[in-house]
Amino acid sequence: MTVDKKLIMDFFPQAMATFIGTLMAISDGMTYGWTSPMIPYFTSNATHIIVTENDGEWMETINLLGYAAGLPFTILSVDYLGRKMSMIISATLGCLCWVLLLTTMNLKIIFTSRFLAGMAGDMCFVAAPMYIAEISDYRIRGFLSSLIYFMMVVGILIVYCTGTLAPYWVTPAVGIILTASQAVFVWFLPESPYYYVYKNNCEKARKALRKLRSHDDLDQELKGIEQEVEREKTEKGRPQDLIMIKSNRLALFISLILNGGQHFVGISVFLMNLESILDKAGSVHIDSSTASMIFAGTMLISTGIAAVIIDSFGRKFLLISSSFTTGLALLVMSIFFHLQYLGHDVSSVSWIPAACVMVYAATFKVGLGLVPIVMIAEIFPTTVKALGMTVADVFYVLAAIVSIKLYQTLLNYFQIHVPLYVFTVFSFLMILFTVLWIPETKGQTLDDIQLMLKGEKGHHNKSEKSDHIEQGKF
């Protein structure tokens, strides 16, 4: 019991810093899911702003374009201003966006707000995971790194509930409170020790570590950080090093596939179009708006469970099991809509799509939706971490845009079962990719992970090197 209390005391400062640093992720989840309840509101007679269906599609797309446009600002900010200041800038910009949504009566201002919110979200989902990975003890890094996704799902649940059940002003008001809180409280957090060491300020790194650890025995950990950063500095951190150095190239490849795979199994489509998808099923058993709230609640519970078990079961196991069960849920849903398209009477089983959506929500977040953000923050070295994570984040956005456009195109030319079949195929392909390419990073320090990607063994590396690393591929 005494040991447990010591561990809790040691991990508490890191957990508190993670919680404060991820309040913006709740706002970003609200932004991401905002269109699901708001587009029906804007296109109804109750709206205070006239919006067409085409305008509604642009509300989805322009937010994702904002994510992509934030690329150069995010790279410069996290490397030159630091992880902490980047999180403050992200939250401040997010707060401004919610203020605009709360006060405007102009559709163009809504588009502008959605675009800027995308830029804020891009910076948040690069700076915060980077910060968390660099302040965390390797024993709980997976758990703490996964909390940002948990917070994002909290935001999705909030916007589904407030957007459906409360007046329009409630959602932006909640967003303002969350983002303003992060902008204020992050000032009191220590900067990443890795960032200080990278900037040749070891004394500040020691002070930051002292705030993040309850014990005073910091010499060994600080020495390890210094050695890691010093070794990584031999790789100059030029943009071309992301491609020219084999371990960086492997990290980039893994990051792009993990980020792209999330969207090509349909998560953006479901988050932004869930109510319309369930309406197509014609279910009389559950209202689509109620189902959307249950969907978000299921994701939240699933993400919480995954966050607890990720450091026990490992990244690969969660990815494989998540991909398989998500694929099965998509397959059953595809068959339902295909039979409906062929003219079969499926009214007696119209509950199936809603049930599949709940299974999808639970199983997606256990692995496909959680592991990527944890791993991507782990596998890049400090010298190219900002660039690598930002490129991966932009690819995440581009994959989201392409998946939504693919869905809309296939839906318009065919019927809904066709894009759902496509998403099913990608789910099963993710199993193959995980088996062949994903290294296990559970229980390893950031330095050990870099050594593993280079084909070497680290001090905490208890798992076997992946075949593709041993064989020198990439």
Short mmCIF file of C-alpha atoms in Angstrom, two decimals:
data_model
loop_
_atom_site.label_atom_id
_atom_site.label_comp_id
_atom_site.label_asym_id
_atom_site.label_seq_id
_atom_site.Cartn_x
_atom_site.Cartn_y
_atom_site.Cartn_z
CA MET A 1 0.00 0.00 0.00
CA THR A 2 2.90 2.35 0.86
CA VAL A 3 4.48 1.73 -2.53
CA ASP A 4 1.22 2.51 -4.28
CA LYS A 5 0.91 5.80 -2.42
CA LYS A 6 4.44 6.75 -3.42
CA LEU A 7 3.69 5.96 -7.04
CA ILE A 8 0.50 8.02 -6.92
CA MET A 9 2.37 10.96 -5.40
CA ASP A 10 5.08 10.65 -8.04
CA PHE A 11 2.63 10.50 -10.93
CA PHE A 12 0.16 13.12 -9.65
CA PRO A 13 2.02 16.23 -10.94
CA GLN A 14 2.27 14.64 -14.39
CA ALA A 15 -1.43 13.72 -14.38
CA MET A 16 -2.45 17.22 -13.29
CA ALA A 17 -0.29 18.82 -15.99
CA THR A 18 -1.85 16.47 -18.55
CA PHE A 19 -5.38 17.35 -17.44
CA ILE A 20 -4.78 21.10 -17.63
CA GLY A 21 -2.92 20.82 -20.92
CA THR A 22 -5.74 18.89 -22.59
CA LEU A 23 -8.73 21.13 -21.79
CA MET A 24 -8.36 22.48 -25.32
CA ALA A 25 -8.87 18.93 -26.59
CA ILE A 26 -12.40 19.01 -25.14
CA SER A 27 -13.01 22.18 -27.14
CA ASP A 28 -11.56 20.55 -30.25
CA GLY A 29 -13.88 17.57 -29.82
CA MET A 30 -16.80 20.00 -29.56
CA THR A 31 -15.61 21.70 -32.74
CA TYR A 32 -15.24 18.39 -34.56
CA GLY A 33 -18.70 17.12 -33.65
CA TRP A 34 -20.39 20.53 -33.86
CA THR A 35 -21.86 20.02 -37.33
CA SER A 36 -23.77 16.86 -36.40
CA PRO A 37 -26.39 18.66 -34.25
CA MET A 38 -25.87 22.14 -35.73
CA ILE A 39 -26.43 21.50 -39.43
CA PRO A 40 -29.97 20.16 -38.74
CA TYR A 41 -30.52 23.24 -36.57
CA PHE A 42 -29.24 25.69 -39.22
CA THR A 43 -31.29 24.08 -41.99
CA SER A 44 -34.49 24.12 -39.89
CA ASN A 45 -37.02 26.89 -39.43
CA ALA A 46 -35.74 27.57 -35.91
CA THR A 47 -32.35 28.90 -37.00
CA HIS A 48 -31.09 32.45 -36.49
CA ILE A 49 -28.89 32.19 -39.61
CA ILE A 50 -30.02 30.91 -43.01
CA VAL A 51 -27.84 27.98 -44.13
CA THR A 52 -28.17 25.78 -47.23
CA GLU A 53 -27.17 22.12 -47.46
CA ASN A 54 -24.08 23.14 -49.46
CA ASP A 55 -23.16 25.62 -46.72
CA GLY A 56 -23.49 22.80 -44.23
CA GLU A 57 -21.00 20.66 -46.16
CA TRP A 58 -18.58 23.59 -46.19
CA MET A 59 -18.90 23.91 -42.41
CA GLU A 60 -17.43 20.42 -42.19
CA THR A 61 -14.72 20.85 -44.81
CA ILE A 62 -13.45 24.31 -43.88
CA ASN A 63 -12.67 23.19 -40.35
CA LEU A 64 -10.45 20.44 -41.75
CA LEU A 65 -8.80 22.90 -44.14
CA GLY A 66 -7.95 25.02 -41.11
CA TYR A 67 -6.14 22.06 -39.60
CA ALA A 68 -3.99 21.79 -42.73
CA ALA A 69 -3.34 25.54 -42.88
CA GLY A 70 -1.98 25.47 -39.33
CA LEU A 71 1.05 23.37 -40.40
CA PRO A 72 3.74 26.08 -40.68
CA PHE A 73 2.57 27.94 -37.57
CA THR A 74 2.57 24.77 -35.49
CA ILE A 75 6.09 23.73 -36.54
CA LEU A 76 7.52 27.17 -35.74
CA SER A 77 5.61 27.50 -32.49
CA VAL A 78 6.51 24.19 -30.81
CA ASP A 79 10.19 24.45 -31.75
CA TYR A 80 10.82 28.15 -31.15
CA LEU A 81 8.24 29.14 -28.54
CA GLY A 82 7.99 25.79 -26.78
CA ARG A 83 5.32 23.20 -26.09
CA LYS A 84 3.83 25.19 -23.20
CA MET A 85 3.45 28.47 -25.11
CA SER A 86 2.00 26.59 -28.09
CA MET A 87 -0.71 25.14 -25.86
CA ILE A 88 -1.50 28.65 -24.59
CA ILE A 89 -1.71 30.05 -28.13
CA SER A 90 -3.92 27.15 -29.21
CA ALA A 91 -6.34 27.68 -26.33
CA THR A 92 -6.45 31.46 -26.86
CA LEU A 93 -7.25 31.06 -30.54
CA GLY A 94 -9.86 28.42 -29.70
CA CYS A 95 -11.47 30.81 -27.23
CA LEU A 96 -11.67 33.53 -29.91
CA CYS A 97 -13.41 31.09 -32.27
CA TRP A 98 -16.10 30.26 -29.71
CA VAL A 99 -16.63 33.96 -29.02
CA LEU A 100 -17.22 34.52 -32.75
CA LEU A 101 -19.70 31.64 -32.92
CA LEU A 102 -21.52 32.99 -29.87
CA THR A 103 -21.87 36.58 -31.11
CA THR A 104 -22.11 36.46 -34.90
CA MET A 105 -25.17 36.61 -37.14
CA ASN A 106 -23.02 36.30 -40.27
CA LEU A 107 -22.42 33.03 -42.12
CA LYS A 108 -18.98 34.18 -43.33
CA ILE A 109 -17.90 34.74 -39.73
CA ILE A 110 -19.01 31.20 -38.90
CA PHE A 111 -16.85 29.88 -41.74
CA THR A 112 -13.92 32.00 -40.51
CA SER A 113 -14.39 30.74 -36.98
CA ARG A 114 -14.49 27.12 -38.13
CA PHE A 115 -11.29 27.65 -40.17
CA LEU A 116 -9.41 29.25 -37.26
CA ALA A 117 -10.70 26.54 -34.92
CA GLY A 118 -9.07 24.00 -37.22
CA MET A 119 -5.74 25.84 -36.94
CA ALA A 120 -6.09 25.89 -33.14
CA GLY A 121 -6.90 22.18 -33.12
CA ASP A 122 -3.85 21.38 -35.25
CA MET A 123 -1.56 23.15 -32.78
CA CYS A 124 -3.32 21.50 -29.83
CA PHE A 125 -2.93 17.97 -31.21
CA VAL A 126 0.76 18.47 -31.93
CA ALA A 127 1.89 20.48 -28.90
CA ALA A 128 -0.11 18.67 -26.21
CA PRO A 129 0.80 15.05 -27.13
CA MET A 130 4.43 16.13 -27.53
CA TYR A 131 4.38 17.80 -24.13
CA ILE A 132 2.69 14.86 -22.43
CA ALA A 133 5.10 12.29 -23.91
CA GLU A 134 8.09 14.37 -22.78
CA ILE A 135 6.95 14.97 -19.18
CA SER A 136 5.65 11.46 -18.48
CA ASP A 137 7.34 8.60 -16.68
CA TYR A 138 7.66 5.75 -19.18
CA ARG A 139 5.53 3.51 -16.91
CA ILE A 140 2.41 5.65 -17.41
CA ARG A 141 3.21 7.42 -20.68
CA GLY A 142 0.63 5.42 -22.61
CA PHE A 143 -2.08 6.22 -20.08
CA LEU A 144 -1.32 9.94 -19.92
CA SER A 145 -0.85 10.26 -23.69
CA SER A 146 -4.24 8.64 -24.28
CA LEU A 147 -6.03 11.16 -22.07
CA ILE A 148 -6.00 13.80 -24.80
CA TYR A 149 -8.19 11.55 -26.92
CA PHE A 150 -10.40 10.87 -23.92
CA MET A 151 -10.83 14.63 -23.47
CA MET A 152 -11.66 15.02 -27.15
CA VAL A 153 -14.42 12.43 -26.83
CA VAL A 154 -15.73 14.30 -23.78
CA GLY A 155 -16.03 17.30 -26.08
CA ILE A 156 -17.93 15.30 -28.69
CA LEU A 157 -20.36 14.08 -26.04
CA ILE A 158 -20.83 17.62 -24.73
CA VAL A 159 -21.60 19.07 -28.16
CA TYR A 160 -24.00 16.26 -29.02
CA CYS A 161 -25.90 16.89 -25.77
CA THR A 162 -25.85 20.70 -25.71
CA GLY A 163 -26.37 20.98 -29.45
CA THR A 164 -29.46 18.80 -29.29
CA LEU A 165 -30.98 19.62 -25.92
CA ALA A 166 -29.90 23.20 -25.11
CA PRO A 167 -30.23 26.63 -26.78
CA TYR A 168 -27.63 27.55 -29.41
CA TRP A 169 -25.58 29.82 -27.09
CA VAL A 170 -24.83 27.08 -24.55
CA THR A 171 -22.28 25.21 -26.71
CA PRO A 172 -20.03 28.20 -27.46
CA ALA A 173 -20.33 29.33 -23.83
CA VAL A 174 -18.98 25.97 -22.65
CA GLY A 175 -16.20 26.22 -25.25
CA ILE A 176 -15.20 29.66 -24.01
CA ILE A 177 -14.97 28.47 -20.41
CA LEU A 178 -12.80 25.47 -21.33
CA THR A 179 -10.37 27.29 -23.62
CA ALA A 180 -10.04 30.32 -21.35
CA SER A 181 -9.28 28.01 -18.43
CA GLN A 182 -6.47 26.29 -20.31
CA ALA A 183 -5.03 29.59 -21.55
CA VAL A 184 -4.80 30.78 -17.93
CA PHE A 185 -3.76 27.65 -16.03
CA VAL A 186 -1.11 26.39 -18.49
CA TRP A 187 0.97 29.44 -17.52
CA PHE A 188 1.58 27.73 -14.16
CA LEU A 189 2.81 24.44 -15.68
CA PRO A 190 6.51 23.66 -16.18
CA GLU A 191 7.86 23.51 -19.73
CA SER A 192 8.97 20.16 -21.14
CA PRO A 193 12.42 19.14 -19.76
CA TYR A 194 13.27 17.80 -23.22
CA TYR A 195 12.61 21.23 -24.73
CA TYR A 196 14.88 22.94 -22.19
CA VAL A 197 17.68 20.43 -22.76
CA TYR A 198 17.26 20.83 -26.52
CA LYS A 199 17.70 24.59 -25.98
CA ASN A 200 20.86 23.91 -23.89
CA ASN A 201 19.27 25.04 -20.62
CA CYS A 202 19.82 22.09 -18.31
CA GLU A 203 19.21 24.09 -15.15
CA LYS A 204 15.67 24.97 -16.24
CA ALA A 205 15.20 21.34 -17.27
CA ARG A 206 16.12 20.27 -13.73
CA LYS A 207 13.65 22.74 -12.24
CA ALA A 208 10.91 21.49 -14.58
CA LEU A 209 11.63 17.89 -13.61
CA ARG A 210 11.51 18.81 -9.93
CA LYS A 211 7.97 20.14 -10.41
CA LEU A 212 6.94 17.01 -12.32
CA ARG A 213 8.44 14.42 -9.96
CA SER A 214 7.75 14.04 -6.25
CA HIS A 215 11.22 12.61 -5.54
CA ASP A 216 14.55 14.48 -5.56
CA ASP A 217 16.63 11.81 -7.30
CA LEU A 218 16.61 13.53 -10.69
CA ASP A 219 20.24 13.14 -11.76
CA GLN A 220 19.86 9.82 -13.56
CA GLU A 221 16.71 10.85 -15.45
CA LEU A 222 18.17 14.24 -16.41
CA LYS A 223 21.37 12.59 -17.55
CA GLY A 224 19.33 10.20 -19.70
CA ILE A 225 17.45 13.10 -21.29
CA GLU A 226 20.73 14.94 -21.96
CA GLN A 227 22.30 11.86 -23.55
CA GLU A 228 19.24 11.23 -25.69
CA VAL A 229 19.00 14.82 -26.93
CA GLU A 230 22.77 14.98 -27.49
CA ARG A 231 22.68 11.81 -29.56
CA GLU A 232 19.69 13.07 -31.53
CA LYS A 233 21.46 16.36 -32.21
CA THR A 234 24.01 14.42 -34.26
CA GLU A 235 21.08 14.10 -36.64
CA LYS A 236 20.80 17.77 -37.47
CA GLY A 237 17.02 17.94 -37.52
CA ARG A 238 16.77 19.22 -41.08
CA PRO A 239 13.45 18.68 -42.89
CA GLN A 240 15.11 16.20 -45.24
CA ASP A 241 16.20 14.11 -42.25
CA LEU A 242 12.59 13.05 -41.88
CA ILE A 243 13.07 11.08 -45.11
CA MET A 244 16.81 10.52 -45.36
CA ILE A 245 17.27 8.81 -41.96
CA LYS A 246 15.84 5.29 -41.94
CA SER A 247 14.41 5.36 -38.39
CA ASN A 248 12.70 8.71 -39.05
CA ARG A 249 11.36 7.42 -42.33
CA LEU A 250 9.92 4.38 -40.58
CA ALA A 251 8.37 6.58 -37.90
CA LEU A 252 6.81 8.81 -40.56
CA PHE A 253 5.45 5.82 -42.49
CA ILE A 254 3.87 4.35 -39.36
CA SER A 255 2.40 7.75 -38.41
CA LEU A 256 0.86 8.39 -41.82
CA ILE A 257 -0.76 4.97 -42.05
CA LEU A 258 -2.10 5.12 -38.49
CA ASN A 259 -3.54 8.60 -38.99
CA GLY A 260 -4.94 7.86 -42.43
CA GLY A 261 -6.36 4.52 -41.34
CA GLN A 262 -8.53 6.16 -38.69
CA HIS A 263 -10.47 8.10 -41.29
CA PHE A 264 -10.68 5.43 -43.95
CA VAL A 265 -12.57 3.26 -41.50
CA GLY A 266 -15.11 6.11 -41.40
CA ILE A 267 -14.73 7.92 -38.09
CA SER A 268 -15.01 11.47 -39.50
CA VAL A 269 -18.01 10.45 -41.57
CA PHE A 270 -19.77 9.04 -38.52
CA LEU A 271 -18.92 11.94 -36.24
CA MET A 272 -20.12 14.57 -38.71
CA ASN A 273 -23.06 12.70 -40.28
CA LEU A 274 -24.23 10.27 -37.63
CA GLU A 275 -27.82 11.49 -37.37
CA SER A 276 -28.37 11.44 -41.15
CA ILE A 277 -26.85 7.94 -41.42
CA LEU A 278 -29.18 6.57 -38.75
CA ASP A 279 -32.14 8.35 -40.34
CA LYS A 280 -31.47 6.36 -43.53
CA ALA A 281 -32.00 3.15 -41.56
CA GLY A 282 -35.56 4.23 -40.77
CA SER A 283 -35.35 2.90 -37.25
CA VAL A 284 -38.47 3.22 -35.10
CA HIS A 285 -36.67 1.85 -32.03
CA ILE A 286 -34.45 4.82 -31.21
CA ASP A 287 -34.36 8.48 -32.20
CA SER A 288 -31.24 9.44 -34.20
CA SER A 289 -30.36 12.36 -31.92
CA THR A 290 -30.61 10.08 -28.87
CA ALA A 291 -28.49 7.49 -30.62
CA SER A 292 -25.84 10.11 -31.37
CA MET A 293 -25.55 10.95 -27.66
CA ILE A 294 -25.31 7.25 -26.76
CA PHE A 295 -22.69 6.91 -29.51
CA ALA A 296 -20.55 9.64 -27.92
CA GLY A 297 -21.10 8.21 -24.44
CA THR A 298 -20.02 4.78 -25.64
CA MET A 299 -16.87 6.25 -27.17
CA LEU A 300 -16.11 8.01 -23.91
CA ILE A 301 -16.41 4.85 -21.82
CA SER A 302 -14.41 2.87 -24.34
CA THR A 303 -11.64 5.47 -24.45
CA GLY A 304 -11.47 5.52 -20.67
CA ILE A 305 -11.10 1.73 -20.52
CA ALA A 306 -8.46 1.77 -23.26
CA ALA A 307 -6.50 4.50 -21.47
CA VAL A 308 -6.30 2.30 -18.37
CA ILE A 309 -5.26 -0.89 -20.17
CA ILE A 310 -2.97 0.47 -22.90
CA ASP A 311 0.16 0.18 -20.73
CA SER A 312 -0.80 -3.38 -19.76
CA PHE A 313 -1.98 -4.93 -23.03
CA GLY A 314 0.21 -2.91 -25.38
CA ARG A 315 -0.37 -0.97 -28.57
CA LYS A 316 -0.38 -3.83 -31.09
CA PHE A 317 -2.97 -5.97 -29.31
CA LEU A 318 -5.38 -3.03 -29.03
CA LEU A 319 -4.91 -2.09 -32.69
CA ILE A 320 -5.52 -5.61 -33.97
CA SER A 321 -8.57 -6.31 -31.81
CA SER A 322 -10.02 -2.87 -32.55
CA SER A 323 -9.54 -3.21 -36.31
CA PHE A 324 -11.17 -6.65 -36.37
CA THR A 325 -14.26 -5.80 -34.33
CA THR A 326 -14.71 -2.43 -36.04
CA GLY A 327 -14.54 -4.19 -39.39
CA LEU A 328 -17.22 -6.66 -38.32
CA ALA A 329 -19.54 -3.85 -37.19
CA LEU A 330 -19.06 -2.05 -40.50
CA LEU A 331 -19.63 -5.25 -42.47
CA VAL A 332 -22.96 -5.98 -40.75
CA MET A 333 -24.08 -2.40 -41.28
CA SER A 334 -23.06 -2.55 -44.94
CA ILE A 335 -25.06 -5.73 -45.49
CA PHE A 336 -28.13 -4.17 -43.83
CA PHE A 337 -28.08 -1.12 -46.11
CA HIS A 338 -27.31 -3.32 -49.14
CA LEU A 339 -30.38 -5.47 -48.46
CA GLN A 340 -32.43 -2.30 -47.97
CA TYR A 341 -31.15 -1.02 -51.35
CA LEU A 342 -32.11 -4.29 -53.04
CA GLY A 343 -35.69 -3.84 -51.86
CA HIS A 344 -35.81 -6.30 -48.98
CA ASP A 345 -38.04 -5.44 -46.02
CA VAL A 346 -35.65 -4.73 -43.18
CA SER A 347 -38.02 -2.69 -41.01
CA SER A 348 -38.22 -5.42 -38.39
CA VAL A 349 -34.46 -5.27 -37.88
CA SER A 350 -34.02 -1.52 -38.37
CA TRP A 351 -32.28 -1.45 -34.99
CA ILE A 352 -29.22 -3.15 -36.49
CA PRO A 353 -27.45 0.02 -37.80
CA ALA A 354 -27.85 1.76 -34.42
CA ALA A 355 -26.50 -1.32 -32.65
CA CYS A 356 -23.58 -1.55 -35.10
CA VAL A 357 -22.82 2.12 -34.58
CA MET A 358 -22.56 1.52 -30.83
CA VAL A 359 -20.25 -1.47 -31.36
CA TYR A 360 -18.24 0.66 -33.78
CA ALA A 361 -17.98 3.46 -31.20
CA ALA A 362 -16.78 1.08 -28.50
CA THR A 363 -14.28 -0.88 -30.56
CA PHE A 364 -12.87 1.99 -32.64
CA LYS A 365 -11.83 4.01 -29.60
CA VAL A 366 -10.16 1.04 -27.93
CA GLY A 367 -7.42 0.91 -30.54
CA LEU A 368 -7.79 2.63 -33.91
CA GLY A 369 -8.88 5.88 -32.34
CA LEU A 370 -6.49 5.91 -29.39
CA VAL A 371 -3.22 4.17 -30.18
CA PRO A 372 -2.15 6.47 -33.08
CA ILE A 373 -2.02 9.61 -30.95
CA VAL A 374 -0.04 7.75 -28.28
CA MET A 375 2.46 6.17 -30.67
CA ILE A 376 3.03 9.22 -32.87
CA ALA A 377 4.12 11.22 -29.83
CA GLU A 378 6.56 8.40 -28.94
CA ILE A 379 8.31 7.43 -32.16
CA PHE A 380 9.84 10.69 -33.46
CA PRO A 381 13.18 11.95 -32.06
CA THR A 382 13.33 15.43 -30.53
CA THR A 383 15.18 16.89 -33.53
CA VAL A 384 12.33 16.25 -35.98
CA LYS A 385 9.45 15.66 -33.58
CA ALA A 386 7.68 18.95 -34.35
CA LEU A 387 7.94 18.45 -38.10
CA GLY A 388 7.10 14.74 -38.00
CA MET A 389 4.06 15.12 -35.75
CA THR A 390 2.80 18.11 -37.73
CA VAL A 391 3.14 16.33 -41.07
CA ALA A 392 1.31 13.35 -39.55
CA ASP A 393 -1.37 15.69 -38.20
CA VAL A 394 -1.84 17.33 -41.60
CA PHE A 395 -2.10 13.91 -43.22
CA TYR A 396 -4.73 13.11 -40.59
CA VAL A 397 -6.71 16.13 -41.78
CA LEU A 398 -6.22 15.38 -45.48
CA ALA A 399 -7.36 11.80 -44.89
CA ALA A 400 -10.42 13.15 -43.09
CA ILE A 401 -11.25 15.44 -46.03
CA VAL A 402 -10.73 12.67 -48.59
CA SER A 403 -12.79 10.16 -46.57
CA ILE A 404 -15.69 12.62 -46.25
CA LYS A 405 -15.57 13.49 -49.95
CA LEU A 406 -15.32 9.79 -50.82
CA TYR A 407 -18.37 9.09 -48.69
CA GLN A 408 -20.36 11.95 -50.22
CA THR A 409 -19.39 10.96 -53.78
CA LEU A 410 -20.15 7.25 -53.38
CA LEU A 411 -23.37 8.11 -51.55
CA ASN A 412 -24.51 10.41 -54.38
CA TYR A 413 -23.58 8.04 -57.21
CA PHE A 414 -24.56 4.79 -55.52
CA GLN A 415 -26.04 4.27 -52.04
CA ILE A 416 -24.73 4.28 -48.51
CA HIS A 417 -23.77 0.61 -48.48
CA VAL A 418 -20.97 1.23 -51.01
CA PRO A 419 -18.85 3.62 -48.88
CA LEU A 420 -19.53 1.43 -45.86
CA TYR A 421 -18.10 -1.58 -47.72
CA VAL A 422 -15.01 0.52 -48.53
CA PHE A 423 -14.58 1.39 -44.86
CA THR A 424 -14.94 -2.30 -43.98
CA VAL A 425 -12.08 -3.27 -46.29
CA PHE A 426 -9.80 -0.63 -44.76
CA SER A 427 -10.57 -1.90 -41.27
CA PHE A 428 -9.33 -5.37 -42.09
CA LEU A 429 -6.30 -3.97 -43.95
CA MET A 430 -5.29 -2.22 -40.73
CA ILE A 431 -4.88 -5.63 -39.10
CA LEU A 432 -2.36 -6.63 -41.76
CA PHE A 433 -0.46 -3.37 -41.42
CA THR A 434 -0.29 -3.67 -37.63
CA VAL A 435 1.05 -7.23 -37.77
CA LEU A 436 3.72 -6.37 -40.35
CA TRP A 437 4.87 -2.91 -39.34
CA ILE A 438 3.91 -1.71 -35.87
CA PRO A 439 6.61 -2.09 -33.18
CA GLU A 440 5.51 -2.51 -29.57
CA THR A 441 6.43 0.59 -27.53
CA LYS A 442 4.77 -0.43 -24.26
CA GLY A 443 6.98 0.06 -21.19
CA GLN A 444 9.90 1.64 -23.05
CA THR A 445 11.55 5.01 -22.63
CA LEU A 446 11.57 7.46 -25.53
CA ASP A 447 15.29 6.75 -25.96
CA ASP A 448 14.65 2.99 -26.09
CA ILE A 449 12.04 3.52 -28.80
CA GLN A 450 14.52 5.41 -30.95
CA LEU A 451 17.10 2.68 -30.50
CA MET A 452 14.50 0.06 -31.43
CA LEU A 453 13.55 1.92 -34.63
CA LYS A 454 17.24 1.97 -35.50
CA GLY A 455 17.41 -1.79 -34.93
CA GLU A 456 19.08 -1.70 -31.52
CA LYS A 457 18.08 -2.68 -27.99
CA GLY A 458 17.40 -0.20 -25.19
CA HIS A 459 17.67 -0.63 -21.43
CA HIS A 460 13.90 -0.96 -20.93
CA ASN A 461 13.19 -2.72 -24.23
CA LYS A 462 11.64 -6.05 -23.24
CA SER A 463 9.95 -6.84 -26.56
CA GLU A 464 11.52 -8.38 -29.60
CA LYS A 465 12.46 -6.14 -32.48
CA SER A 466 9.97 -6.20 -35.30
CA ASP A 467 10.93 -8.27 -38.33
CA HIS A 468 10.92 -5.27 -40.66
CA ILE A 469 13.47 -3.49 -38.42
CA GLU A 470 15.72 -6.53 -38.12
CA GLN A 471 15.68 -7.06 -41.87
CA GLY A 472 16.64 -3.44 -42.53
CA LYS A 473 13.54 -2.54 -44.45
CA PHE A 474 12.90 1.12 -45.03
#
